[in-house]
Structures are given as C-alpha cells and as structure tokens.
Amino acid sequence: MAPIKDETVDDLKELVHQLESRVHQLEARLQGDGAPPKPQASSELRMILMGPPGAGKGTQAPRIKDKFCVCHLATGDMLRSQVARKTPLGREAKRIMDQGGLVSDEIMVNMIKHEITTNKDCSNGFILDGFPRTVPQAEKLDSMLEERREKLDHAVELQIDDGLLVSRITGRLIHPASGRSYHKVFSPPKEPMTDDVTGEPLIQRSDDNAETLQKRLATYHEQTSPVVSYYQRTGIWKAIDASQEPGQVWKSLLGVFGEEKKASRAGSLLSRMGLGK
C-alpha cells in the first residue's frame, strides 16, 4: 500500500471539518432553527500581521479572526486596556509611562502571554498587530511561545507603495470602540460619520494627515526592515500586495494560509456528494 502523504491527511481533516459543519447546518434547518450556525475554527493559527498605516490591517484582521476563530491582539489597544483595568501589568506600565519611559519588552510580552492564556477567544490562536517592532522583541516573543510549546505559523507583511497611502490615510474613518475602519471614498459607511454596526459616531484621527504620515512611514520602514529579515530567516515571512482591492488581498491571504486550495478541493467534493448548498 502506497504511503499516505501529510497533505492528503490535512485535506481529509479539512473535509471532515466541512462535512461536520454542513451536518450541523442541515440539522438546524430540520429543527426549524433559523439562527445562523456559530463559526467553527478551520484550524489553529498564530500569526503576526505587519504593514504600514493604511495598508489594510484593520480590514483584513477581522476577516482572519472570523475565519479561524482566533483573537486579534492590537498591542496598543491591549496596553490601554490593561492600564484602564488597573491590572498588575497595567499598573506597572502606567508607572513607567507616567515617568516618561517606554514600556519594556518584557511587560509587552507578558501582556501578550496573559491574553493568550486567559482570553478564551485566543484558544485557537491569535493575530498579533503592532508587535514585534524590533528584533529583540521578536526573539522574546519566540522564547515565550517556545515555553508554551507553541510557535508562530506566519509573519505576513502587507506591502504598498508609500505614495498610495496618502489618499488612503487622509480619508480614513475609525470606530474607536471596535477599531472598525472606513474610508470616505473607497469604503464609506452607510450613513455619514456613523458606524454601520452600532450607529455610534466615527472619528478621523488627528494624525491622519500627509505630513504626519510621512514621518510615521519613515519610522515604520526603519523599524520593520530588521524584523522582516528576522522572519525571512525563520522561513515564515510572506509578502502580500496590499495595493489590490480588499477582496483580492483576502484571496492572497488565503493562499498564504493554504485555505484557498483546500476550500476549492473540499468544495468540489462536497458538490459531487450533493452537499454543496
């Protein structure tokens, strides 16, 4: 008997998952349950999402989160939350910031560790956004994950020409509570300056202007280049052309995750079995 390849096993596992999901949907329909099925994780995923301001991280991260049922850890938001909740790490970070210092790498890594340990949304993995920014941070993150017998699967960089970012950034609108982003021209909300989901007001960040953007981009490239080289050496770095429209960027991401090919193969088989709809 010919040996079974790992890829074949992975495809079968994915197919079983989709079949189970389809069975749940059919059972719910038979029982008259009109509620949509809860999302189920395709597989575990631990990744870093990199990209300059305006590259589309705020658009793609929620889609990755929903697809894989993982948590989205934007480190700036996480730090503010820890400080607001007055956790031990938050109190320590606030003390340092009040003295004009920078929060140490150890504190940031411990905050991430706390989230992935205690946050049930992180049980299938996480998307790290805004960290690491330096090679020492990347090394500390890897060490922490190794202690947990885990490792990063992907470090994805959304790449886009700096010139294209000006028009993106200067029209960007943000929903502060959720982080949802819109654009006045490319992706406007249904009602002007109003979040589609909650109806709450949208804001435009004070630093979303061309002059500030150029400084932020210079800092980003200076910081990110060594981190990219680090993950290139580990073999998990992938670049995505973020100048494409969001749907095409999503397809490119699925290609990195290996999901587009799996979905195509499994979907074809489901159709042949009469379970495609």
C-alpha atoms as a PDB file:
ATOM      1  CA  MET A   1       0.000   0.000   0.000  1.00  0.00           C
ATOM      2  CA  ALA A   2       1.385   3.386  -1.007  1.00  0.00           C
ATOM      3  CA  PRO A   3       2.300   5.731   1.871  1.00  0.00           C
ATOM      4  CA  ILE A   4      -0.204   8.488   2.661  1.00  0.00           C
ATOM      5  CA  LYS A   5       1.180  11.999   2.325  1.00  0.00           C
ATOM      6  CA  ASP A   6       0.759  14.604   5.068  1.00  0.00           C
ATOM      7  CA  GLU A   7      -1.025  16.865   2.564  1.00  0.00           C
ATOM      8  CA  THR A   8      -3.607  14.152   1.923  1.00  0.00           C
ATOM      9  CA  VAL A   9      -4.242  13.771   5.654  1.00  0.00           C
ATOM     10  CA  ASP A  10      -4.631  17.545   6.045  1.00  0.00           C
ATOM     11  CA  ASP A  11      -7.095  17.641   3.144  1.00  0.00           C
ATOM     12  CA  LEU A  12      -9.138  14.841   4.694  1.00  0.00           C
ATOM     13  CA  LYS A  13      -9.198  16.616   8.065  1.00  0.00           C
ATOM     14  CA  GLU A  14     -10.410  19.792   6.390  1.00  0.00           C
ATOM     15  CA  LEU A  15     -13.066  17.848   4.517  1.00  0.00           C
ATOM     16  CA  VAL A  16     -14.276  16.181   7.731  1.00  0.00           C
ATOM     17  CA  HIS A  17     -14.498  19.610   9.365  1.00  0.00           C
ATOM     18  CA  GLN A  18     -16.574  20.980   6.484  1.00  0.00           C
ATOM     19  CA  LEU A  19     -18.818  17.909   6.485  1.00  0.00           C
ATOM     20  CA  GLU A  20     -19.414  18.277  10.228  1.00  0.00           C
ATOM     21  CA  SER A  21     -20.226  21.948   9.768  1.00  0.00           C
ATOM     22  CA  ARG A  22     -22.643  21.134   6.935  1.00  0.00           C
ATOM     23  CA  VAL A  23     -24.352  18.438   9.056  1.00  0.00           C
ATOM     24  CA  HIS A  24     -24.884  20.965  11.859  1.00  0.00           C
ATOM     25  CA  GLN A  25     -26.430  23.393   9.380  1.00  0.00           C
ATOM     26  CA  LEU A  26     -28.781  20.733   7.969  1.00  0.00           C
ATOM     27  CA  GLU A  27     -29.798  19.591  11.463  1.00  0.00           C
ATOM     28  CA  ALA A  28     -30.567  23.174  12.459  1.00  0.00           C
ATOM     29  CA  ARG A  29     -32.674  23.614   9.318  1.00  0.00           C
ATOM     30  CA  LEU A  30     -34.635  20.421  10.036  1.00  0.00           C
ATOM     31  CA  GLN A  31     -35.292  21.564  13.593  1.00  0.00           C
ATOM     32  CA  GLY A  32     -36.584  24.906  12.334  1.00  0.00           C
ATOM     33  CA  ASP A  33     -33.738  26.800  13.942  1.00  0.00           C
ATOM     34  CA  GLY A  34     -33.341  29.939  11.897  1.00  0.00           C
ATOM     35  CA  ALA A  35     -30.282  31.140  13.790  1.00  0.00           C
ATOM     36  CA  PRO A  36     -27.065  31.111  11.768  1.00  0.00           C
ATOM     37  CA  PRO A  37     -24.551  28.437  12.789  1.00  0.00           C
ATOM     38  CA  LYS A  38     -21.735  29.534  15.051  1.00  0.00           C
ATOM     39  CA  PRO A  39     -18.403  29.908  13.286  1.00  0.00           C
ATOM     40  CA  GLN A  40     -16.065  26.971  13.685  1.00  0.00           C
ATOM     41  CA  ALA A  41     -12.324  27.181  13.502  1.00  0.00           C
ATOM     42  CA  SER A  42     -10.742  25.883  10.310  1.00  0.00           C
ATOM     43  CA  SER A  43      -7.532  25.201  12.227  1.00  0.00           C
ATOM     44  CA  GLU A  44      -5.268  26.835  14.757  1.00  0.00           C
ATOM     45  CA  LEU A  45      -3.417  29.941  13.635  1.00  0.00           C
ATOM     46  CA  ARG A  46      -0.736  32.031  15.295  1.00  0.00           C
ATOM     47  CA  MET A  47       0.492  34.900  13.195  1.00  0.00           C
ATOM     48  CA  ILE A  48       1.895  38.405  13.009  1.00  0.00           C
ATOM     49  CA  LEU A  49       0.278  40.929  10.682  1.00  0.00           C
ATOM     50  CA  MET A  50       2.635  43.697   9.611  1.00  0.00           C
ATOM     51  CA  GLY A  51       2.098  46.673   7.380  1.00  0.00           C
ATOM     52  CA  PRO A  52       2.386  50.461   7.309  1.00  0.00           C
ATOM     53  CA  PRO A  53      -0.519  52.635   8.468  1.00  0.00           C
ATOM     54  CA  GLY A  54      -3.259  52.458   5.850  1.00  0.00           C
ATOM     55  CA  ALA A  55      -2.154  49.144   4.329  1.00  0.00           C
ATOM     56  CA  GLY A  56      -5.420  47.438   5.280  1.00  0.00           C
ATOM     57  CA  LYS A  57      -4.668  45.591   8.509  1.00  0.00           C
ATOM     58  CA  GLY A  58      -7.888  46.915  10.022  1.00  0.00           C
ATOM     59  CA  THR A  59      -9.819  45.441   7.101  1.00  0.00           C
ATOM     60  CA  GLN A  60      -8.146  42.032   6.892  1.00  0.00           C
ATOM     61  CA  ALA A  61      -7.571  41.237  10.585  1.00  0.00           C
ATOM     62  CA  PRO A  62     -11.318  40.873  11.388  1.00  0.00           C
ATOM     63  CA  ARG A  63     -11.740  38.522   8.415  1.00  0.00           C
ATOM     64  CA  ILE A  64      -8.841  36.362   9.594  1.00  0.00           C
ATOM     65  CA  LYS A  65     -10.258  36.451  13.128  1.00  0.00           C
ATOM     66  CA  ASP A  66     -13.681  35.249  11.955  1.00  0.00           C
ATOM     67  CA  LYS A  67     -12.290  32.630   9.570  1.00  0.00           C
ATOM     68  CA  PHE A  68     -10.067  30.943  12.144  1.00  0.00           C
ATOM     69  CA  CYS A  69     -11.927  31.873  15.360  1.00  0.00           C
ATOM     70  CA  VAL A  70      -8.809  33.468  16.820  1.00  0.00           C
ATOM     71  CA  CYS A  71      -8.255  36.651  18.812  1.00  0.00           C
ATOM     72  CA  HIS A  72      -6.917  39.885  17.349  1.00  0.00           C
ATOM     73  CA  LEU A  73      -4.302  41.397  19.663  1.00  0.00           C
ATOM     74  CA  ALA A  74      -3.589  45.004  18.700  1.00  0.00           C
ATOM     75  CA  THR A  75      -0.880  45.736  21.217  1.00  0.00           C
ATOM     76  CA  GLY A  76      -1.702  49.445  21.556  1.00  0.00           C
ATOM     77  CA  ASP A  77      -5.316  48.638  22.427  1.00  0.00           C
ATOM     78  CA  MET A  78      -4.175  45.830  24.709  1.00  0.00           C
ATOM     79  CA  LEU A  79      -1.842  48.156  26.625  1.00  0.00           C
ATOM     80  CA  ARG A  80      -4.557  50.792  27.067  1.00  0.00           C
ATOM     81  CA  SER A  81      -6.998  48.119  28.247  1.00  0.00           C
ATOM     82  CA  GLN A  82      -4.566  46.762  30.843  1.00  0.00           C
ATOM     83  CA  VAL A  83      -3.925  50.268  32.156  1.00  0.00           C
ATOM     84  CA  ALA A  84      -7.654  51.083  32.280  1.00  0.00           C
ATOM     85  CA  ARG A  85      -8.443  47.843  34.137  1.00  0.00           C
ATOM     86  CA  LYS A  86      -5.575  48.508  36.565  1.00  0.00           C
ATOM     87  CA  THR A  87      -4.148  45.011  36.229  1.00  0.00           C
ATOM     88  CA  PRO A  88      -0.717  44.392  37.792  1.00  0.00           C
ATOM     89  CA  LEU A  89       0.905  44.676  34.356  1.00  0.00           C
ATOM     90  CA  GLY A  90      -1.209  47.733  33.570  1.00  0.00           C
ATOM     91  CA  ARG A  91      -0.216  49.479  36.804  1.00  0.00           C
ATOM     92  CA  GLU A  92       3.450  48.770  36.141  1.00  0.00           C
ATOM     93  CA  ALA A  93       3.160  50.040  32.561  1.00  0.00           C
ATOM     94  CA  LYS A  94       1.351  53.219  33.717  1.00  0.00           C
ATOM     95  CA  ARG A  95       4.024  53.941  36.302  1.00  0.00           C
ATOM     96  CA  ILE A  96       6.712  53.740  33.603  1.00  0.00           C
ATOM     97  CA  MET A  97       4.740  55.865  31.126  1.00  0.00           C
ATOM     98  CA  ASP A  98       3.952  58.486  33.786  1.00  0.00           C
ATOM     99  CA  GLN A  99       7.700  58.847  34.329  1.00  0.00           C
ATOM    100  CA  GLY A 100       8.176  59.413  30.600  1.00  0.00           C
ATOM    101  CA  GLY A 101       9.685  55.986  29.969  1.00  0.00           C
ATOM    102  CA  LEU A 102       8.955  53.324  27.370  1.00  0.00           C
ATOM    103  CA  VAL A 103       7.153  50.155  28.380  1.00  0.00           C
ATOM    104  CA  SER A 104       9.708  47.343  28.395  1.00  0.00           C
ATOM    105  CA  ASP A 105       9.688  44.409  26.007  1.00  0.00           C
ATOM    106  CA  GLU A 106       9.209  42.086  28.987  1.00  0.00           C
ATOM    107  CA  ILE A 107       5.998  43.827  30.020  1.00  0.00           C
ATOM    108  CA  MET A 108       4.612  43.742  26.472  1.00  0.00           C
ATOM    109  CA  VAL A 109       5.432  40.045  26.036  1.00  0.00           C
ATOM    110  CA  ASN A 110       3.881  39.266  29.429  1.00  0.00           C
ATOM    111  CA  MET A 111       0.728  41.133  28.393  1.00  0.00           C
ATOM    112  CA  ILE A 112       0.534  39.015  25.255  1.00  0.00           C
ATOM    113  CA  LYS A 113       1.143  35.888  27.307  1.00  0.00           C
ATOM    114  CA  HIS A 114      -1.616  36.889  29.718  1.00  0.00           C
ATOM    115  CA  GLU A 115      -4.070  37.398  26.859  1.00  0.00           C
ATOM    116  CA  ILE A 116      -3.374  34.128  25.062  1.00  0.00           C
ATOM    117  CA  THR A 117      -3.513  32.274  28.390  1.00  0.00           C
ATOM    118  CA  THR A 118      -6.685  33.767  29.848  1.00  0.00           C
ATOM    119  CA  ASN A 119      -8.693  35.016  26.858  1.00  0.00           C
ATOM    120  CA  LYS A 120     -10.948  32.205  25.623  1.00  0.00           C
ATOM    121  CA  ASP A 121     -11.065  33.870  22.190  1.00  0.00           C
ATOM    122  CA  CYS A 122      -7.356  33.023  21.868  1.00  0.00           C
ATOM    123  CA  SER A 123      -7.860  29.262  22.326  1.00  0.00           C
ATOM    124  CA  ASN A 124      -7.426  28.644  18.576  1.00  0.00           C
ATOM    125  CA  GLY A 125      -4.607  31.141  18.187  1.00  0.00           C
ATOM    126  CA  PHE A 126      -4.066  34.849  17.655  1.00  0.00           C
ATOM    127  CA  ILE A 127      -3.250  37.658  15.246  1.00  0.00           C
ATOM    128  CA  LEU A 128      -0.584  39.998  16.619  1.00  0.00           C
ATOM    129  CA  ASP A 129      -0.870  43.541  15.264  1.00  0.00           C
ATOM    130  CA  GLY A 130       1.735  46.156  16.190  1.00  0.00           C
ATOM    131  CA  PHE A 131       4.223  43.784  17.786  1.00  0.00           C
ATOM    132  CA  PRO A 132       7.073  42.941  17.469  1.00  0.00           C
ATOM    133  CA  ARG A 133       8.639  46.160  16.211  1.00  0.00           C
ATOM    134  CA  THR A 134      12.255  45.171  16.877  1.00  0.00           C
ATOM    135  CA  VAL A 135      14.351  42.022  16.597  1.00  0.00           C
ATOM    136  CA  PRO A 136      14.822  41.729  20.408  1.00  0.00           C
ATOM    137  CA  GLN A 137      11.022  41.843  20.761  1.00  0.00           C
ATOM    138  CA  ALA A 138      10.687  39.125  18.114  1.00  0.00           C
ATOM    139  CA  GLU A 139      13.221  36.972  19.973  1.00  0.00           C
ATOM    140  CA  LYS A 140      11.429  37.444  23.319  1.00  0.00           C
ATOM    141  CA  LEU A 141       8.105  36.581  21.697  1.00  0.00           C
ATOM    142  CA  ASP A 142       9.546  33.388  20.223  1.00  0.00           C
ATOM    143  CA  SER A 143      11.039  32.426  23.593  1.00  0.00           C
ATOM    144  CA  MET A 144       7.693  32.924  25.346  1.00  0.00           C
ATOM    145  CA  LEU A 145       5.894  30.785  22.770  1.00  0.00           C
ATOM    146  CA  GLU A 146       8.572  28.084  22.973  1.00  0.00           C
ATOM    147  CA  GLU A 147       7.955  27.879  26.736  1.00  0.00           C
ATOM    148  CA  ARG A 148       4.316  27.151  25.863  1.00  0.00           C
ATOM    149  CA  ARG A 149       5.415  24.626  23.224  1.00  0.00           C
ATOM    150  CA  GLU A 150       3.902  26.829  20.545  1.00  0.00           C
ATOM    151  CA  LYS A 151       5.304  28.717  17.579  1.00  0.00           C
ATOM    152  CA  LEU A 152       4.278  31.303  15.030  1.00  0.00           C
ATOM    153  CA  ASP A 153       2.831  29.976  11.785  1.00  0.00           C
ATOM    154  CA  HIS A 154       3.070  33.114   9.664  1.00  0.00           C
ATOM    155  CA  ALA A 155       4.503  36.619   9.627  1.00  0.00           C
ATOM    156  CA  VAL A 156       2.578  38.392   6.872  1.00  0.00           C
ATOM    157  CA  GLU A 157       3.540  41.845   5.639  1.00  0.00           C
ATOM    158  CA  LEU A 158       1.015  43.938   3.706  1.00  0.00           C
ATOM    159  CA  GLN A 159       3.171  45.881   1.266  1.00  0.00           C
ATOM    160  CA  ILE A 160       2.099  49.032  -0.562  1.00  0.00           C
ATOM    161  CA  ASP A 161       3.852  51.991  -2.157  1.00  0.00           C
ATOM    162  CA  ASP A 162       4.100  54.954   0.207  1.00  0.00           C
ATOM    163  CA  GLY A 163       2.580  57.284  -2.390  1.00  0.00           C
ATOM    164  CA  LEU A 164      -0.666  55.297  -2.481  1.00  0.00           C
ATOM    165  CA  LEU A 165      -1.070  55.508   1.273  1.00  0.00           C
ATOM    166  CA  VAL A 166      -1.627  59.272   1.408  1.00  0.00           C
ATOM    167  CA  SER A 167      -5.057  59.131  -0.242  1.00  0.00           C
ATOM    168  CA  ARG A 168      -5.978  56.099   1.869  1.00  0.00           C
ATOM    169  CA  ILE A 169      -4.957  57.603   5.186  1.00  0.00           C
ATOM    170  CA  THR A 170      -6.337  61.119   4.763  1.00  0.00           C
ATOM    171  CA  GLY A 171      -9.827  59.707   4.102  1.00  0.00           C
ATOM    172  CA  ARG A 172      -9.807  57.092   6.854  1.00  0.00           C
ATOM    173  CA  LEU A 173     -12.574  56.973   9.467  1.00  0.00           C
ATOM    174  CA  ILE A 174     -12.390  54.915  12.672  1.00  0.00           C
ATOM    175  CA  HIS A 175     -14.930  53.467  15.107  1.00  0.00           C
ATOM    176  CA  PRO A 176     -12.962  53.862  18.366  1.00  0.00           C
ATOM    177  CA  ALA A 177     -14.647  51.108  20.395  1.00  0.00           C
ATOM    178  CA  SER A 178     -14.221  48.274  17.872  1.00  0.00           C
ATOM    179  CA  GLY A 179     -11.386  49.502  15.673  1.00  0.00           C
ATOM    180  CA  ARG A 180     -13.547  49.124  12.546  1.00  0.00           C
ATOM    181  CA  SER A 181     -12.252  51.328   9.764  1.00  0.00           C
ATOM    182  CA  TYR A 182     -13.980  53.014   6.853  1.00  0.00           C
ATOM    183  CA  HIS A 183     -12.912  55.374   4.079  1.00  0.00           C
ATOM    184  CA  LYS A 184     -14.717  58.468   2.846  1.00  0.00           C
ATOM    185  CA  VAL A 185     -14.196  57.424  -0.798  1.00  0.00           C
ATOM    186  CA  PHE A 186     -13.197  53.746  -1.037  1.00  0.00           C
ATOM    187  CA  SER A 187     -15.322  52.213   1.745  1.00  0.00           C
ATOM    188  CA  PRO A 188     -17.781  54.759   3.155  1.00  0.00           C
ATOM    189  CA  PRO A 189     -20.195  53.952   5.986  1.00  0.00           C
ATOM    190  CA  LYS A 190     -23.882  53.589   5.114  1.00  0.00           C
ATOM    191  CA  GLU A 191     -24.627  56.818   6.972  1.00  0.00           C
ATOM    192  CA  PRO A 192     -22.071  59.670   7.033  1.00  0.00           C
ATOM    193  CA  MET A 193     -19.693  59.522  10.010  1.00  0.00           C
ATOM    194  CA  THR A 194     -21.710  56.662  11.587  1.00  0.00           C
ATOM    195  CA  ASP A 195     -20.625  53.110  12.370  1.00  0.00           C
ATOM    196  CA  ASP A 196     -22.663  50.562  10.374  1.00  0.00           C
ATOM    197  CA  VAL A 197     -22.942  48.112  13.279  1.00  0.00           C
ATOM    198  CA  THR A 198     -23.572  50.247  16.369  1.00  0.00           C
ATOM    199  CA  GLY A 199     -24.718  53.566  14.946  1.00  0.00           C
ATOM    200  CA  GLU A 200     -22.069  55.297  17.057  1.00  0.00           C
ATOM    201  CA  PRO A 201     -20.050  58.258  15.703  1.00  0.00           C
ATOM    202  CA  LEU A 202     -16.899  57.699  13.677  1.00  0.00           C
ATOM    203  CA  ILE A 203     -13.773  59.794  14.122  1.00  0.00           C
ATOM    204  CA  GLN A 204     -10.843  60.852  11.992  1.00  0.00           C
ATOM    205  CA  ARG A 205      -7.565  60.504  13.824  1.00  0.00           C
ATOM    206  CA  SER A 206      -5.709  63.779  14.350  1.00  0.00           C
ATOM    207  CA  ASP A 207      -2.508  62.239  12.991  1.00  0.00           C
ATOM    208  CA  ASP A 208      -4.158  61.068   9.758  1.00  0.00           C
ATOM    209  CA  ASN A 209      -2.614  63.804   7.622  1.00  0.00           C
ATOM    210  CA  ALA A 210       0.055  63.756   4.913  1.00  0.00           C
ATOM    211  CA  GLU A 211       2.834  65.393   6.938  1.00  0.00           C
ATOM    212  CA  THR A 212       2.432  63.128   9.954  1.00  0.00           C
ATOM    213  CA  LEU A 213       2.045  60.105   7.683  1.00  0.00           C
ATOM    214  CA  GLN A 214       5.446  60.649   6.063  1.00  0.00           C
ATOM    215  CA  LYS A 215       7.098  60.632   9.492  1.00  0.00           C
ATOM    216  CA  ARG A 216       5.167  57.520  10.548  1.00  0.00           C
ATOM    217  CA  LEU A 217       6.134  55.723   7.337  1.00  0.00           C
ATOM    218  CA  ALA A 218       9.820  56.579   7.765  1.00  0.00           C
ATOM    219  CA  THR A 219       9.702  55.194  11.318  1.00  0.00           C
ATOM    220  CA  TYR A 220       7.817  52.103  10.169  1.00  0.00           C
ATOM    221  CA  HIS A 221      10.333  51.217   7.441  1.00  0.00           C
ATOM    222  CA  GLU A 222      13.285  51.838   9.752  1.00  0.00           C
ATOM    223  CA  GLN A 223      11.830  49.578  12.435  1.00  0.00           C
ATOM    224  CA  THR A 224      10.310  46.893  10.235  1.00  0.00           C
ATOM    225  CA  SER A 225      13.190  46.088   7.906  1.00  0.00           C
ATOM    226  CA  PRO A 226      15.251  44.180  10.533  1.00  0.00           C
ATOM    227  CA  VAL A 227      12.108  42.378  11.792  1.00  0.00           C
ATOM    228  CA  VAL A 228      11.264  41.297   8.234  1.00  0.00           C
ATOM    229  CA  SER A 229      14.806  39.965   7.823  1.00  0.00           C
ATOM    230  CA  TYR A 230      14.426  38.046  11.098  1.00  0.00           C
ATOM    231  CA  TYR A 231      11.254  36.285   9.962  1.00  0.00           C
ATOM    232  CA  GLN A 232      12.661  35.692   6.497  1.00  0.00           C
ATOM    233  CA  ARG A 233      15.449  33.718   8.161  1.00  0.00           C
ATOM    234  CA  THR A 234      12.920  31.665  10.131  1.00  0.00           C
ATOM    235  CA  GLY A 235      11.022  30.910   6.911  1.00  0.00           C
ATOM    236  CA  ILE A 236       7.560  32.165   7.962  1.00  0.00           C
ATOM    237  CA  TRP A 237       7.566  35.622   6.309  1.00  0.00           C
ATOM    238  CA  LYS A 238       5.285  36.262   3.352  1.00  0.00           C
ATOM    239  CA  ALA A 239       4.549  39.479   1.477  1.00  0.00           C
ATOM    240  CA  ILE A 240       1.102  40.457   0.176  1.00  0.00           C
ATOM    241  CA  ASP A 241       0.466  43.204  -2.388  1.00  0.00           C
ATOM    242  CA  ALA A 242      -1.841  45.483  -0.403  1.00  0.00           C
ATOM    243  CA  SER A 243      -2.461  47.835  -3.336  1.00  0.00           C
ATOM    244  CA  GLN A 244      -5.011  45.315  -4.636  1.00  0.00           C
ATOM    245  CA  GLU A 245      -8.687  45.713  -3.805  1.00  0.00           C
ATOM    246  CA  PRO A 246      -9.563  44.178  -0.389  1.00  0.00           C
ATOM    247  CA  GLY A 247     -11.213  41.058  -1.827  1.00  0.00           C
ATOM    248  CA  GLN A 248      -8.097  40.178  -3.791  1.00  0.00           C
ATOM    249  CA  VAL A 249      -5.887  40.826  -0.765  1.00  0.00           C
ATOM    250  CA  TRP A 250      -8.093  38.376   1.155  1.00  0.00           C
ATOM    251  CA  LYS A 251      -7.637  35.743  -1.560  1.00  0.00           C
ATOM    252  CA  SER A 252      -3.884  36.278  -1.369  1.00  0.00           C
ATOM    253  CA  LEU A 253      -4.013  35.784   2.403  1.00  0.00           C
ATOM    254  CA  LEU A 254      -5.981  32.561   1.993  1.00  0.00           C
ATOM    255  CA  GLY A 255      -3.279  31.422  -0.406  1.00  0.00           C
ATOM    256  CA  VAL A 256      -0.646  32.041   2.278  1.00  0.00           C
ATOM    257  CA  PHE A 257      -2.697  30.071   4.799  1.00  0.00           C
ATOM    258  CA  GLY A 258      -3.273  27.257   2.286  1.00  0.00           C
ATOM    259  CA  GLU A 259      -7.028  27.691   2.689  1.00  0.00           C
ATOM    260  CA  GLU A 260      -7.937  28.661  -0.877  1.00  0.00           C
ATOM    261  CA  LYS A 261      -6.659  25.386  -2.314  1.00  0.00           C
ATOM    262  CA  LYS A 262      -8.292  23.363   0.478  1.00  0.00           C
ATOM    263  CA  ALA A 263     -11.624  25.127   0.014  1.00  0.00           C
ATOM    264  CA  SER A 264     -11.539  24.502  -3.714  1.00  0.00           C
ATOM    265  CA  ARG A 265     -10.779  20.779  -3.353  1.00  0.00           C
ATOM    266  CA  ALA A 266     -13.185  20.185  -0.480  1.00  0.00           C
ATOM    267  CA  GLY A 267     -15.911  22.281  -2.094  1.00  0.00           C
ATOM    268  CA  SER A 268     -15.648  20.283  -5.298  1.00  0.00           C
ATOM    269  CA  LEU A 269     -16.028  17.015  -3.395  1.00  0.00           C
ATOM    270  CA  LEU A 270     -18.936  18.376  -1.341  1.00  0.00           C
ATOM    271  CA  SER A 271     -20.686  19.351  -4.572  1.00  0.00           C
ATOM    272  CA  ARG A 272     -20.216  15.870  -6.000  1.00  0.00           C
ATOM    273  CA  MET A 273     -21.764  14.483  -2.799  1.00  0.00           C
ATOM    274  CA  GLY A 274     -24.771  16.761  -3.174  1.00  0.00           C
ATOM    275  CA  LEU A 275     -23.896  18.806  -0.060  1.00  0.00           C
ATOM    276  CA  GLY A 276     -22.638  21.952  -1.702  1.00  0.00           C
ATOM    277  CA  LYS A 277     -25.688  24.099  -0.858  1.00  0.00           C
END
